[in-house]
């Protein structure tokens, strides 16, 4: 227990140490050293998290569904969760657009079309929302696990959770098996989480050493704009949610969510952060069965940071390409960025791939994404941090709403 409470402090120390070491390496020209010798340790840590994430989602969701007792309760939690996700993501888009327009209006987004001539980015094809819908339903259960396709794993969990519940007495063995396996995977999870300061330190040192030039460069302003959006959204939406719906002071909320936020910031993956988010939500008082349902779902469909990033990046890229978006086009940005963020996987860099879809919808040359690619990790750190914070806030709100009911 004592060890768990120490974790945020250890993570913070690792973060600061990582930045210091990264800066030293950056100015000493040792960026390659960090990429070759430090980053691999971060990779090992993220691999370990990814390795447990499928069983954690599968078992915790089934376990959560079973402990809710009846399907009506699952439905009511599901509706509240999705409503919270959609509202906050739409607000995130509006915040992103407001700040992007302020920056653009103030002439802070430069026209970089000359430098962008050699954009090399090749976006992945996006086949439309009906195909996304079809893809959510796996034709092969093992395929969903092997590919760590989180939406499919969630669907499998929902089906199995419901089926075990409906099987009644005969499903008891399965029920016990799930709770026993979940107890084991929780232990494994605790161990992997205790290693997180190593992951944070090595990744932070590598990012600072390799992206230092970009931070100081001309893209600083667009990154700053996105970060202002992230912070305003966190302060406005999550503080208010915590205060109004949960009756928790924003300070307490952010303190409790801190370990997950820092971990998301450095790992840039909501899915990989899931085990840490679960710990934080638990410590903050979210009911375990609700958190087990909300957090995995949130880590795949609730991406407020990604939505802000997509809006800011769209306005920035449009401005670089000499395109001025109309109010009607801004509305399309809100709708497509909300949908794109839902379709974004909770893994590093996924938001940038979905950005291509937003740009394509608006007819903005997708090749201009080439500008963002180099610094995407810097955007990604903040947006993942916000994504995960939103999931934790939602788990607390839904817990409170269910209690009231
Ligand atoms: N990295 C983000 C996440 O895992 C997704 C994104 O790229 O926007 O939450």
mmCIF file of C-alpha atoms and ligand atoms in Angstrom:
data_model
loop_
_atom_site.group_PDB
_atom_site.id
_atom_site.type_symbol
_atom_site.label_atom_id
_atom_site.label_comp_id
_atom_site.label_asym_id
_atom_site.label_seq_id
_atom_site.Cartn_x
_atom_site.Cartn_y
_atom_site.Cartn_z
ATOM 1 C CA UNK A 1 0.000 0.000 0.000
ATOM 2 C CA UNK A 2 2.783 2.354 1.011
ATOM 3 C CA UNK A 3 4.572 1.579 -2.215
ATOM 4 C CA UNK A 4 1.495 2.415 -4.310
ATOM 5 C CA UNK A 5 1.183 5.862 -2.756
ATOM 6 C CA UNK A 6 4.819 6.543 -3.562
ATOM 7 C CA UNK A 7 4.345 5.883 -7.215
ATOM 8 C CA UNK A 8 3.251 9.392 -8.315
ATOM 9 C CA UNK A 9 6.298 10.868 -6.574
ATOM 10 C CA UNK A 10 8.621 8.345 -8.174
ATOM 11 C CA UNK A 11 7.031 9.021 -11.555
ATOM 12 C CA UNK A 12 7.443 12.774 -11.098
ATOM 13 C CA UNK A 13 11.109 12.374 -10.184
ATOM 14 C CA UNK A 14 11.575 10.140 -13.234
ATOM 15 C CA UNK A 15 9.880 12.755 -15.419
ATOM 16 C CA UNK A 16 12.074 15.623 -14.229
ATOM 17 C CA UNK A 17 15.225 13.490 -14.367
ATOM 18 C CA UNK A 18 14.282 12.389 -17.890
ATOM 19 C CA UNK A 19 13.881 15.980 -19.077
ATOM 20 C CA UNK A 20 17.186 17.050 -17.509
ATOM 21 C CA UNK A 21 19.096 14.115 -18.974
ATOM 22 C CA UNK A 22 17.341 14.653 -22.323
ATOM 23 C CA UNK A 23 18.297 18.323 -22.420
ATOM 24 C CA UNK A 24 21.904 17.524 -21.544
ATOM 25 C CA UNK A 25 21.997 14.920 -24.331
ATOM 26 C CA UNK A 26 20.331 17.351 -26.736
ATOM 27 C CA UNK A 27 22.900 20.090 -26.188
ATOM 28 C CA UNK A 28 25.783 17.594 -26.069
ATOM 29 C CA UNK A 29 24.661 16.121 -29.402
ATOM 30 C CA UNK A 30 23.899 12.752 -27.804
ATOM 31 C CA UNK A 31 20.373 12.318 -29.164
ATOM 32 C CA UNK A 32 21.412 9.087 -30.883
ATOM 33 C CA UNK A 33 22.659 7.733 -27.592
ATOM 34 C CA UNK A 34 19.216 8.182 -26.001
ATOM 35 C CA UNK A 35 17.540 6.584 -29.021
ATOM 36 C CA UNK A 36 19.900 3.613 -28.974
ATOM 37 C CA UNK A 37 20.398 2.962 -25.281
ATOM 38 C CA UNK A 38 17.572 4.593 -23.307
ATOM 39 C CA UNK A 39 14.486 4.322 -25.499
ATOM 40 C CA UNK A 40 14.684 0.490 -25.685
ATOM 41 C CA UNK A 41 14.007 0.299 -21.921
ATOM 42 C CA UNK A 42 10.918 2.436 -22.417
ATOM 43 C CA UNK A 43 9.937 0.131 -25.274
ATOM 44 C CA UNK A 44 10.323 -2.931 -23.040
ATOM 45 C CA UNK A 45 8.098 -1.333 -20.445
ATOM 46 C CA UNK A 46 5.422 -0.392 -22.990
ATOM 47 C CA UNK A 47 5.634 -3.903 -24.450
ATOM 48 C CA UNK A 48 4.924 -5.315 -20.992
ATOM 49 C CA UNK A 49 1.906 -3.069 -20.639
ATOM 50 C CA UNK A 50 0.631 -4.011 -24.054
ATOM 51 C CA UNK A 51 1.171 -7.648 -23.206
ATOM 52 C CA UNK A 52 -1.220 -7.446 -20.266
ATOM 53 C CA UNK A 53 -3.698 -5.035 -21.776
ATOM 54 C CA UNK A 54 -5.842 -7.565 -23.700
ATOM 55 C CA UNK A 55 -6.359 -9.900 -20.710
ATOM 56 C CA UNK A 56 -6.925 -6.894 -18.436
ATOM 57 C CA UNK A 57 -9.649 -5.468 -20.694
ATOM 58 C CA UNK A 58 -11.248 -8.836 -21.353
ATOM 59 C CA UNK A 59 -11.280 -10.068 -17.780
ATOM 60 C CA UNK A 60 -12.007 -6.769 -16.098
ATOM 61 C CA UNK A 61 -14.934 -6.036 -18.389
ATOM 62 C CA UNK A 62 -16.474 -9.480 -17.990
ATOM 63 C CA UNK A 63 -15.854 -9.298 -14.266
ATOM 64 C CA UNK A 64 -17.363 -5.795 -14.161
ATOM 65 C CA UNK A 65 -20.458 -6.889 -16.069
ATOM 66 C CA UNK A 66 -20.925 -9.925 -13.850
ATOM 67 C CA UNK A 67 -20.591 -7.914 -10.677
ATOM 68 C CA UNK A 68 -23.209 -5.439 -11.879
ATOM 69 C CA UNK A 69 -25.688 -8.253 -11.445
ATOM 70 C CA UNK A 70 -28.130 -7.628 -14.266
ATOM 71 C CA UNK A 71 -28.173 -6.488 -17.874
ATOM 72 C CA UNK A 72 -30.377 -3.499 -17.054
ATOM 73 C CA UNK A 73 -27.604 -2.079 -14.899
ATOM 74 C CA UNK A 74 -25.048 -2.667 -17.686
ATOM 75 C CA UNK A 75 -27.319 -0.823 -20.139
ATOM 76 C CA UNK A 76 -27.810 2.109 -17.804
ATOM 77 C CA UNK A 77 -24.053 2.453 -17.150
ATOM 78 C CA UNK A 78 -23.408 2.147 -20.901
ATOM 79 C CA UNK A 79 -25.835 4.909 -21.860
ATOM 80 C CA UNK A 80 -24.475 7.316 -19.231
ATOM 81 C CA UNK A 81 -20.882 6.571 -20.224
ATOM 82 C CA UNK A 82 -21.436 7.133 -23.933
ATOM 83 C CA UNK A 83 -23.454 10.326 -23.263
ATOM 84 C CA UNK A 84 -20.599 11.700 -21.129
ATOM 85 C CA UNK A 85 -18.022 10.774 -23.758
ATOM 86 C CA UNK A 86 -19.932 12.384 -26.630
ATOM 87 C CA UNK A 87 -20.691 15.638 -24.777
ATOM 88 C CA UNK A 88 -17.148 16.152 -23.520
ATOM 89 C CA UNK A 89 -15.635 15.333 -26.904
ATOM 90 C CA UNK A 90 -17.894 17.834 -28.683
ATOM 91 C CA UNK A 91 -16.919 20.495 -26.098
ATOM 92 C CA UNK A 92 -13.252 19.576 -26.684
ATOM 93 C CA UNK A 93 -13.673 20.226 -30.415
ATOM 94 C CA UNK A 94 -15.218 23.631 -29.778
ATOM 95 C CA UNK A 95 -12.400 24.571 -27.369
ATOM 96 C CA UNK A 96 -9.815 23.422 -29.917
ATOM 97 C CA UNK A 97 -11.414 25.468 -32.679
ATOM 98 C CA UNK A 98 -11.721 28.593 -30.534
ATOM 99 C CA UNK A 99 -8.038 28.614 -29.621
ATOM 100 C CA UNK A 100 -6.899 27.674 -33.107
ATOM 101 C CA UNK A 101 -8.904 30.573 -34.524
ATOM 102 C CA UNK A 102 -7.544 32.985 -31.930
ATOM 103 C CA UNK A 103 -3.997 31.954 -32.861
ATOM 104 C CA UNK A 104 -4.764 32.171 -36.558
ATOM 105 C CA UNK A 105 -6.553 35.500 -36.191
ATOM 106 C CA UNK A 106 -3.552 36.889 -34.348
ATOM 107 C CA UNK A 107 -1.350 35.838 -37.247
ATOM 108 C CA UNK A 108 0.522 33.304 -35.121
ATOM 109 C CA UNK A 109 0.134 30.450 -37.600
ATOM 110 C CA UNK A 110 2.696 31.084 -40.299
ATOM 111 C CA UNK A 111 2.292 30.204 -43.952
ATOM 112 C CA UNK A 112 4.780 27.376 -44.272
ATOM 113 C CA UNK A 113 3.778 26.152 -47.702
ATOM 114 C CA UNK A 114 7.272 26.812 -49.073
ATOM 115 C CA UNK A 115 8.915 24.526 -46.507
ATOM 116 C CA UNK A 116 6.204 21.929 -46.940
ATOM 117 C CA UNK A 117 6.982 21.161 -50.544
ATOM 118 C CA UNK A 118 8.536 17.797 -49.745
ATOM 119 C CA UNK A 119 5.817 16.383 -47.463
ATOM 120 C CA UNK A 120 6.192 12.609 -47.507
ATOM 121 C CA UNK A 121 3.318 11.479 -45.323
ATOM 122 C CA UNK A 122 1.134 8.721 -46.800
ATOM 123 C CA UNK A 123 -2.127 8.429 -44.857
ATOM 124 C CA UNK A 124 -3.827 5.109 -44.330
ATOM 125 C CA UNK A 125 -7.022 4.628 -46.275
ATOM 126 C CA UNK A 126 -10.235 5.342 -44.397
ATOM 127 C CA UNK A 127 -13.149 3.293 -45.700
ATOM 128 C CA UNK A 128 -16.088 5.102 -44.135
ATOM 129 C CA UNK A 129 -18.019 4.689 -40.925
ATOM 130 C CA UNK A 130 -20.132 1.732 -41.974
ATOM 131 C CA UNK A 131 -16.975 -0.277 -42.470
ATOM 132 C CA UNK A 132 -15.710 0.874 -39.049
ATOM 133 C CA UNK A 133 -19.017 -0.346 -37.585
ATOM 134 C CA UNK A 134 -18.709 -3.728 -39.301
ATOM 135 C CA UNK A 135 -15.094 -4.074 -38.142
ATOM 136 C CA UNK A 136 -16.106 -3.712 -34.506
ATOM 137 C CA UNK A 137 -17.650 -7.179 -34.678
ATOM 138 C CA UNK A 138 -14.914 -9.802 -34.898
ATOM 139 C CA UNK A 139 -15.312 -12.749 -37.221
ATOM 140 C CA UNK A 140 -12.617 -14.526 -35.229
ATOM 141 C CA UNK A 141 -12.405 -14.066 -31.488
ATOM 142 C CA UNK A 142 -8.717 -15.019 -31.335
ATOM 143 C CA UNK A 143 -7.991 -12.565 -34.138
ATOM 144 C CA UNK A 144 -9.349 -9.787 -31.913
ATOM 145 C CA UNK A 145 -6.947 -10.829 -29.144
ATOM 146 C CA UNK A 146 -3.941 -11.388 -31.384
ATOM 147 C CA UNK A 147 -4.315 -8.001 -33.062
ATOM 148 C CA UNK A 148 -5.190 -6.315 -29.750
ATOM 149 C CA UNK A 149 -8.179 -4.749 -31.483
ATOM 150 C CA UNK A 150 -9.673 -3.112 -28.406
ATOM 151 C CA UNK A 151 -13.151 -2.385 -29.748
ATOM 152 C CA UNK A 152 -13.450 -6.018 -30.808
ATOM 153 C CA UNK A 153 -12.135 -7.197 -27.426
ATOM 154 C CA UNK A 154 -14.779 -5.021 -25.762
ATOM 155 C CA UNK A 155 -17.508 -6.554 -27.933
ATOM 156 C CA UNK A 156 -16.270 -10.062 -27.069
ATOM 157 C CA UNK A 157 -16.284 -9.121 -23.361
ATOM 158 C CA UNK A 158 -19.821 -7.726 -23.565
ATOM 159 C CA UNK A 159 -21.095 -10.871 -25.280
ATOM 160 C CA UNK A 160 -19.365 -13.224 -22.867
ATOM 161 C CA UNK A 161 -20.316 -11.191 -19.796
ATOM 162 C CA UNK A 162 -23.967 -11.205 -20.873
ATOM 163 C CA UNK A 163 -23.905 -14.886 -21.825
ATOM 164 C CA UNK A 164 -22.319 -16.023 -18.543
ATOM 165 C CA UNK A 165 -24.926 -14.014 -16.673
ATOM 166 C CA UNK A 166 -27.756 -15.540 -18.675
ATOM 167 C CA UNK A 167 -26.392 -19.071 -18.236
ATOM 168 C CA UNK A 168 -27.170 -18.752 -14.514
ATOM 169 C CA UNK A 169 -26.127 -21.706 -12.338
ATOM 170 C CA UNK A 170 -24.545 -23.572 -15.252
ATOM 171 C CA UNK A 171 -22.263 -20.615 -15.989
ATOM 172 C CA UNK A 172 -20.898 -20.576 -12.436
ATOM 173 C CA UNK A 173 -17.628 -22.306 -13.336
ATOM 174 C CA UNK A 174 -16.961 -19.685 -16.020
ATOM 175 C CA UNK A 175 -17.814 -16.924 -13.572
ATOM 176 C CA UNK A 176 -15.360 -18.279 -10.974
ATOM 177 C CA UNK A 177 -12.726 -18.795 -13.641
ATOM 178 C CA UNK A 178 -13.009 -15.164 -14.725
ATOM 179 C CA UNK A 179 -12.731 -13.806 -11.198
ATOM 180 C CA UNK A 180 -9.784 -16.082 -10.378
ATOM 181 C CA UNK A 181 -7.947 -15.193 -13.589
ATOM 182 C CA UNK A 182 -8.671 -11.539 -13.012
ATOM 183 C CA UNK A 183 -7.136 -11.738 -9.517
ATOM 184 C CA UNK A 184 -3.971 -13.183 -11.086
ATOM 185 C CA UNK A 185 -3.786 -10.590 -13.845
ATOM 186 C CA UNK A 186 -4.234 -7.831 -11.262
ATOM 187 C CA UNK A 187 -1.094 -9.013 -9.472
ATOM 188 C CA UNK A 188 0.789 -9.003 -12.742
ATOM 189 C CA UNK A 189 -0.540 -5.546 -13.435
ATOM 190 C CA UNK A 190 0.679 -4.254 -10.063
ATOM 191 C CA UNK A 191 4.156 -5.535 -10.820
ATOM 192 C CA UNK A 192 4.310 -3.955 -14.263
ATOM 193 C CA UNK A 193 3.001 -0.634 -12.934
ATOM 194 C CA UNK A 194 5.689 -0.573 -10.272
ATOM 195 C CA UNK A 195 8.209 -0.447 -13.114
ATOM 196 C CA UNK A 196 6.657 2.688 -14.622
ATOM 197 C CA UNK A 197 9.287 5.200 -13.411
ATOM 198 C CA UNK A 198 11.820 3.385 -15.620
ATOM 199 C CA UNK A 199 9.554 3.777 -18.641
ATOM 200 C CA UNK A 200 8.861 7.433 -17.873
ATOM 201 C CA UNK A 201 12.524 8.332 -17.380
ATOM 202 C CA UNK A 202 13.858 6.632 -20.484
ATOM 203 C CA UNK A 203 11.083 7.863 -22.797
ATOM 204 C CA UNK A 204 11.257 11.410 -21.501
ATOM 205 C CA UNK A 205 15.027 11.569 -21.920
ATOM 206 C CA UNK A 206 14.708 10.269 -25.470
ATOM 207 C CA UNK A 207 11.882 12.640 -26.482
ATOM 208 C CA UNK A 208 13.622 15.693 -25.047
ATOM 209 C CA UNK A 209 16.928 14.798 -26.638
ATOM 210 C CA UNK A 210 15.492 14.072 -30.070
ATOM 211 C CA UNK A 211 12.687 16.635 -30.295
ATOM 212 C CA UNK A 212 14.464 19.511 -28.567
ATOM 213 C CA UNK A 213 15.069 21.260 -31.876
ATOM 214 C CA UNK A 214 11.435 20.982 -32.834
ATOM 215 C CA UNK A 215 10.322 22.440 -29.508
ATOM 216 C CA UNK A 216 12.487 25.449 -30.165
ATOM 217 C CA UNK A 217 11.493 25.655 -33.804
ATOM 218 C CA UNK A 218 8.682 27.280 -35.713
ATOM 219 C CA UNK A 219 6.098 24.672 -34.769
ATOM 220 C CA UNK A 220 6.254 25.780 -31.185
ATOM 221 C CA UNK A 221 3.184 27.972 -31.591
ATOM 222 C CA UNK A 222 0.839 25.319 -32.898
ATOM 223 C CA UNK A 223 1.961 22.954 -30.155
ATOM 224 C CA UNK A 224 1.407 25.714 -27.625
ATOM 225 C CA UNK A 225 -2.088 26.301 -29.000
ATOM 226 C CA UNK A 226 -2.980 22.607 -28.624
ATOM 227 C CA UNK A 227 -1.593 22.535 -25.083
ATOM 228 C CA UNK A 228 -3.616 25.602 -24.093
ATOM 229 C CA UNK A 229 -6.680 23.765 -25.410
ATOM 230 C CA UNK A 230 -5.751 20.611 -23.460
ATOM 231 C CA UNK A 231 -5.256 22.559 -20.232
ATOM 232 C CA UNK A 232 -8.415 24.654 -20.601
ATOM 233 C CA UNK A 233 -10.446 21.532 -21.309
ATOM 234 C CA UNK A 234 -8.980 19.729 -18.298
ATOM 235 C CA UNK A 235 -9.532 22.678 -16.007
ATOM 236 C CA UNK A 236 -13.014 23.534 -17.284
ATOM 237 C CA UNK A 237 -14.615 20.220 -18.109
ATOM 238 C CA UNK A 238 -12.942 17.766 -15.737
ATOM 239 C CA UNK A 239 -12.737 20.138 -12.761
ATOM 240 C CA UNK A 240 -16.400 20.992 -13.237
ATOM 241 C CA UNK A 241 -17.383 17.331 -13.667
ATOM 242 C CA UNK A 242 -15.496 16.403 -10.516
ATOM 243 C CA UNK A 243 -16.907 19.293 -8.550
ATOM 244 C CA UNK A 244 -20.503 19.324 -9.787
ATOM 245 C CA UNK A 245 -21.231 15.645 -10.369
ATOM 246 C CA UNK A 246 -18.910 13.968 -7.877
ATOM 247 C CA UNK A 247 -18.547 16.674 -5.225
ATOM 248 C CA UNK A 248 -14.770 16.278 -5.362
ATOM 249 C CA UNK A 249 -12.378 19.223 -5.369
ATOM 250 C CA UNK A 250 -10.457 19.601 -8.641
ATOM 251 C CA UNK A 251 -7.189 19.474 -6.675
ATOM 252 C CA UNK A 252 -8.097 16.104 -5.221
ATOM 253 C CA UNK A 253 -9.169 14.835 -8.622
ATOM 254 C CA UNK A 254 -6.004 15.834 -10.451
ATOM 255 C CA UNK A 255 -3.813 14.620 -7.580
ATOM 256 C CA UNK A 256 -5.518 11.242 -7.706
ATOM 257 C CA UNK A 257 -5.306 11.018 -11.484
ATOM 258 C CA UNK A 258 -1.704 12.219 -11.563
ATOM 259 C CA UNK A 259 0.066 8.872 -11.953
ATOM 260 C CA UNK A 260 -2.103 7.925 -14.949
ATOM 261 C CA UNK A 261 -1.724 11.390 -16.460
ATOM 262 C CA UNK A 262 2.051 11.305 -16.286
ATOM 263 C CA UNK A 263 2.158 7.791 -17.562
ATOM 264 C CA UNK A 264 -0.127 8.640 -20.484
ATOM 265 C CA UNK A 265 1.991 11.707 -21.176
ATOM 266 C CA UNK A 266 5.125 9.643 -21.564
ATOM 267 C CA UNK A 267 3.742 6.430 -23.080
ATOM 268 C CA UNK A 268 1.365 8.204 -25.529
ATOM 269 C CA UNK A 269 -1.039 5.292 -25.343
ATOM 270 C CA UNK A 270 -4.368 5.262 -23.522
ATOM 271 C CA UNK A 271 -4.526 1.493 -23.933
ATOM 272 C CA UNK A 272 -1.110 0.980 -22.356
ATOM 273 C CA UNK A 273 -2.058 3.365 -19.541
ATOM 274 C CA UNK A 274 -5.193 1.397 -18.734
ATOM 275 C CA UNK A 275 -3.741 -0.549 -15.786
ATOM 276 C CA UNK A 276 -2.526 2.702 -14.196
ATOM 277 C CA UNK A 277 -5.857 4.470 -14.853
ATOM 278 C CA UNK A 278 -7.652 1.622 -13.117
ATOM 279 C CA UNK A 279 -5.508 2.074 -10.026
ATOM 280 C CA UNK A 280 -6.106 5.840 -10.009
ATOM 281 C CA UNK A 281 -9.867 5.535 -10.539
ATOM 282 C CA UNK A 282 -10.011 3.005 -7.713
ATOM 283 C CA UNK A 283 -8.050 5.264 -5.351
ATOM 284 C CA UNK A 284 -10.326 8.191 -6.237
ATOM 285 C CA UNK A 285 -13.395 6.186 -5.306
ATOM 286 C CA UNK A 286 -14.792 4.906 -8.618
ATOM 287 C CA UNK A 287 -16.668 1.647 -8.179
ATOM 288 C CA UNK A 288 -14.510 -1.172 -9.504
ATOM 289 C CA UNK A 289 -17.169 -2.751 -11.701
ATOM 290 C CA UNK A 290 -18.047 0.609 -13.246
ATOM 291 C CA UNK A 291 -14.400 1.550 -13.771
ATOM 292 C CA UNK A 292 -13.825 -1.875 -15.313
ATOM 293 C CA UNK A 293 -16.499 -1.026 -17.856
ATOM 294 C CA UNK A 294 -15.866 2.700 -18.429
ATOM 295 C CA UNK A 295 -12.065 2.782 -18.603
ATOM 296 C CA UNK A 296 -11.442 0.187 -21.338
ATOM 297 C CA UNK A 297 -14.278 1.649 -23.381
ATOM 298 C CA UNK A 298 -12.945 5.175 -22.774
ATOM 299 C CA UNK A 299 -9.421 4.200 -23.755
ATOM 300 C CA UNK A 300 -10.722 3.323 -27.219
ATOM 301 C CA UNK A 301 -13.559 5.766 -27.891
ATOM 302 C CA UNK A 302 -13.163 8.721 -25.523
ATOM 303 C CA UNK A 303 -10.420 10.941 -26.885
ATOM 304 C CA UNK A 304 -10.949 14.571 -25.932
ATOM 305 C CA UNK A 305 -7.269 15.412 -26.327
ATOM 306 C CA UNK A 306 -7.239 13.831 -29.766
ATOM 307 C CA UNK A 307 -10.314 15.870 -30.744
ATOM 308 C CA UNK A 308 -8.641 19.131 -29.653
ATOM 309 C CA UNK A 309 -5.473 18.179 -31.506
ATOM 310 C CA UNK A 310 -7.399 17.359 -34.670
ATOM 311 C CA UNK A 311 -9.214 20.703 -34.609
ATOM 312 C CA UNK A 312 -6.083 22.738 -33.917
ATOM 313 C CA UNK A 313 -4.064 20.817 -36.494
ATOM 314 C CA UNK A 314 -6.802 21.181 -39.105
ATOM 315 C CA UNK A 315 -6.972 24.966 -38.710
ATOM 316 C CA UNK A 316 -3.181 25.183 -38.664
ATOM 317 C CA UNK A 317 -2.715 23.035 -41.745
ATOM 318 C CA UNK A 318 -5.508 24.862 -43.557
ATOM 319 C CA UNK A 319 -3.844 28.149 -42.728
ATOM 320 C CA UNK A 320 -0.465 26.883 -43.916
ATOM 321 C CA UNK A 321 -2.107 25.788 -47.145
ATOM 322 C CA UNK A 322 -3.698 29.219 -47.525
ATOM 323 C CA UNK A 323 -7.245 27.949 -46.874
ATOM 324 C CA UNK A 324 -9.570 29.901 -44.579
ATOM 325 C CA UNK A 325 -12.269 27.744 -43.075
ATOM 326 C CA UNK A 326 -15.843 29.038 -43.054
ATOM 327 C CA UNK A 327 -18.226 28.628 -40.107
ATOM 328 C CA UNK A 328 -19.964 25.777 -41.985
ATOM 329 C CA UNK A 329 -16.625 24.039 -42.443
ATOM 330 C CA UNK A 330 -15.879 24.497 -38.731
ATOM 331 C CA UNK A 331 -19.110 22.651 -37.931
ATOM 332 C CA UNK A 332 -17.945 19.835 -40.207
ATOM 333 C CA UNK A 333 -14.628 19.869 -38.312
ATOM 334 C CA UNK A 334 -16.499 19.426 -35.003
ATOM 335 C CA UNK A 335 -18.539 16.493 -36.341
ATOM 336 C CA UNK A 336 -15.695 14.736 -38.157
ATOM 337 C CA UNK A 337 -13.170 15.311 -35.361
ATOM 338 C CA UNK A 338 -15.648 13.897 -32.817
ATOM 339 C CA UNK A 339 -16.181 10.818 -34.981
ATOM 340 C CA UNK A 340 -12.502 10.557 -35.875
ATOM 341 C CA UNK A 341 -11.503 10.678 -32.216
ATOM 342 C CA UNK A 342 -13.991 7.887 -31.471
ATOM 343 C CA UNK A 343 -12.426 5.845 -34.253
ATOM 344 C CA UNK A 344 -8.900 6.555 -33.009
ATOM 345 C CA UNK A 345 -7.209 3.592 -31.358
ATOM 346 C CA UNK A 346 -5.673 4.215 -27.950
ATOM 347 C CA UNK A 347 -2.152 3.759 -29.255
ATOM 348 C CA UNK A 348 0.710 6.057 -30.008
ATOM 349 C CA UNK A 349 0.216 8.239 -33.075
ATOM 350 C CA UNK A 350 -3.232 6.937 -33.999
ATOM 351 C CA UNK A 351 -4.789 10.401 -33.785
ATOM 352 C CA UNK A 352 -2.572 11.638 -36.595
ATOM 353 C CA UNK A 353 -3.820 8.896 -38.914
ATOM 354 C CA UNK A 354 -7.406 9.878 -38.229
ATOM 355 C CA UNK A 355 -6.496 13.518 -38.819
ATOM 356 C CA UNK A 356 -6.072 12.569 -42.459
ATOM 357 C CA UNK A 357 -9.746 11.707 -42.527
ATOM 358 C CA UNK A 358 -10.742 15.109 -41.151
ATOM 359 C CA UNK A 359 -8.562 16.850 -43.718
ATOM 360 C CA UNK A 360 -9.885 14.743 -46.553
ATOM 361 C CA UNK A 361 -13.474 15.491 -45.568
ATOM 362 C CA UNK A 362 -12.695 19.188 -45.816
ATOM 363 C CA UNK A 363 -10.702 18.895 -49.015
ATOM 364 C CA UNK A 364 -7.500 20.135 -47.394
ATOM 365 C CA UNK A 365 -4.398 18.569 -48.992
ATOM 366 C CA UNK A 366 -3.557 15.598 -46.781
ATOM 367 C CA UNK A 367 0.105 15.785 -47.772
ATOM 368 C CA UNK A 368 0.385 18.825 -45.511
ATOM 369 C CA UNK A 369 0.223 16.453 -42.562
ATOM 370 C CA UNK A 370 3.918 16.049 -43.308
ATOM 371 C CA UNK A 371 4.388 19.200 -41.275
ATOM 372 C CA UNK A 372 2.902 17.668 -38.147
ATOM 373 C CA UNK A 373 4.540 14.245 -38.432
ATOM 374 C CA UNK A 374 7.895 15.359 -37.091
ATOM 375 C CA UNK A 375 6.435 16.727 -33.897
ATOM 376 C CA UNK A 376 3.440 14.474 -33.562
ATOM 377 C CA UNK A 377 4.810 12.850 -30.468
ATOM 378 C CA UNK A 378 4.804 16.202 -28.713
ATOM 379 C CA UNK A 379 1.113 16.678 -29.518
ATOM 380 C CA UNK A 380 0.459 13.055 -28.665
ATOM 381 C CA UNK A 381 1.870 13.320 -25.159
ATOM 382 C CA UNK A 382 -0.585 16.033 -24.163
ATOM 383 C CA UNK A 383 -3.567 14.590 -25.970
ATOM 384 C CA UNK A 384 -3.117 11.122 -24.478
ATOM 385 C CA UNK A 385 -2.784 12.673 -21.031
ATOM 386 C CA UNK A 386 -6.115 14.448 -21.556
ATOM 387 C CA UNK A 387 -7.765 11.354 -23.042
ATOM 388 C CA UNK A 388 -6.931 9.299 -19.981
ATOM 389 C CA UNK A 389 -7.964 12.037 -17.539
ATOM 390 C CA UNK A 390 -11.361 12.158 -19.257
ATOM 391 C CA UNK A 391 -11.815 8.416 -18.827
ATOM 392 C CA UNK A 392 -11.074 8.631 -15.101
ATOM 393 C CA UNK A 393 -13.422 11.624 -14.684
ATOM 394 C CA UNK A 394 -16.158 9.680 -16.475
ATOM 395 C CA UNK A 395 -15.726 6.628 -14.251
ATOM 396 C CA UNK A 396 -16.181 8.830 -11.170
ATOM 397 C CA UNK A 397 -19.242 10.632 -12.583
ATOM 398 C CA UNK A 398 -20.943 7.400 -13.646
ATOM 399 C CA UNK A 399 -20.217 5.893 -10.219
ATOM 400 C CA UNK A 400 -21.964 8.853 -8.593
ATOM 401 C CA UNK A 401 -24.908 8.786 -11.021
ATOM 402 C CA UNK A 402 -25.444 5.087 -10.426
ATOM 403 C CA UNK A 403 -25.263 5.556 -6.653
ATOM 404 C CA UNK A 404 -27.934 8.260 -6.827
ATOM 405 C CA UNK A 405 -30.126 5.950 -8.832
HETATM 406 N N1 LIG B 1 -2.156 8.322 -28.473
HETATM 407 C C1 LIG B 1 -3.531 8.612 -28.227
HETATM 408 C C2 LIG B 1 -4.075 7.705 -27.155
HETATM 409 O O1 LIG B 1 -3.615 6.608 -27.002
HETATM 410 C C3 LIG B 1 -4.368 8.489 -29.437
HETATM 411 C C4 LIG B 1 -3.945 9.529 -30.419
HETATM 412 O O2 LIG B 1 -2.955 9.319 -31.122
HETATM 413 O O3 LIG B 1 -4.587 10.583 -30.467
HETATM 414 O O4 LIG B 1 -4.969 8.073 -26.432
#
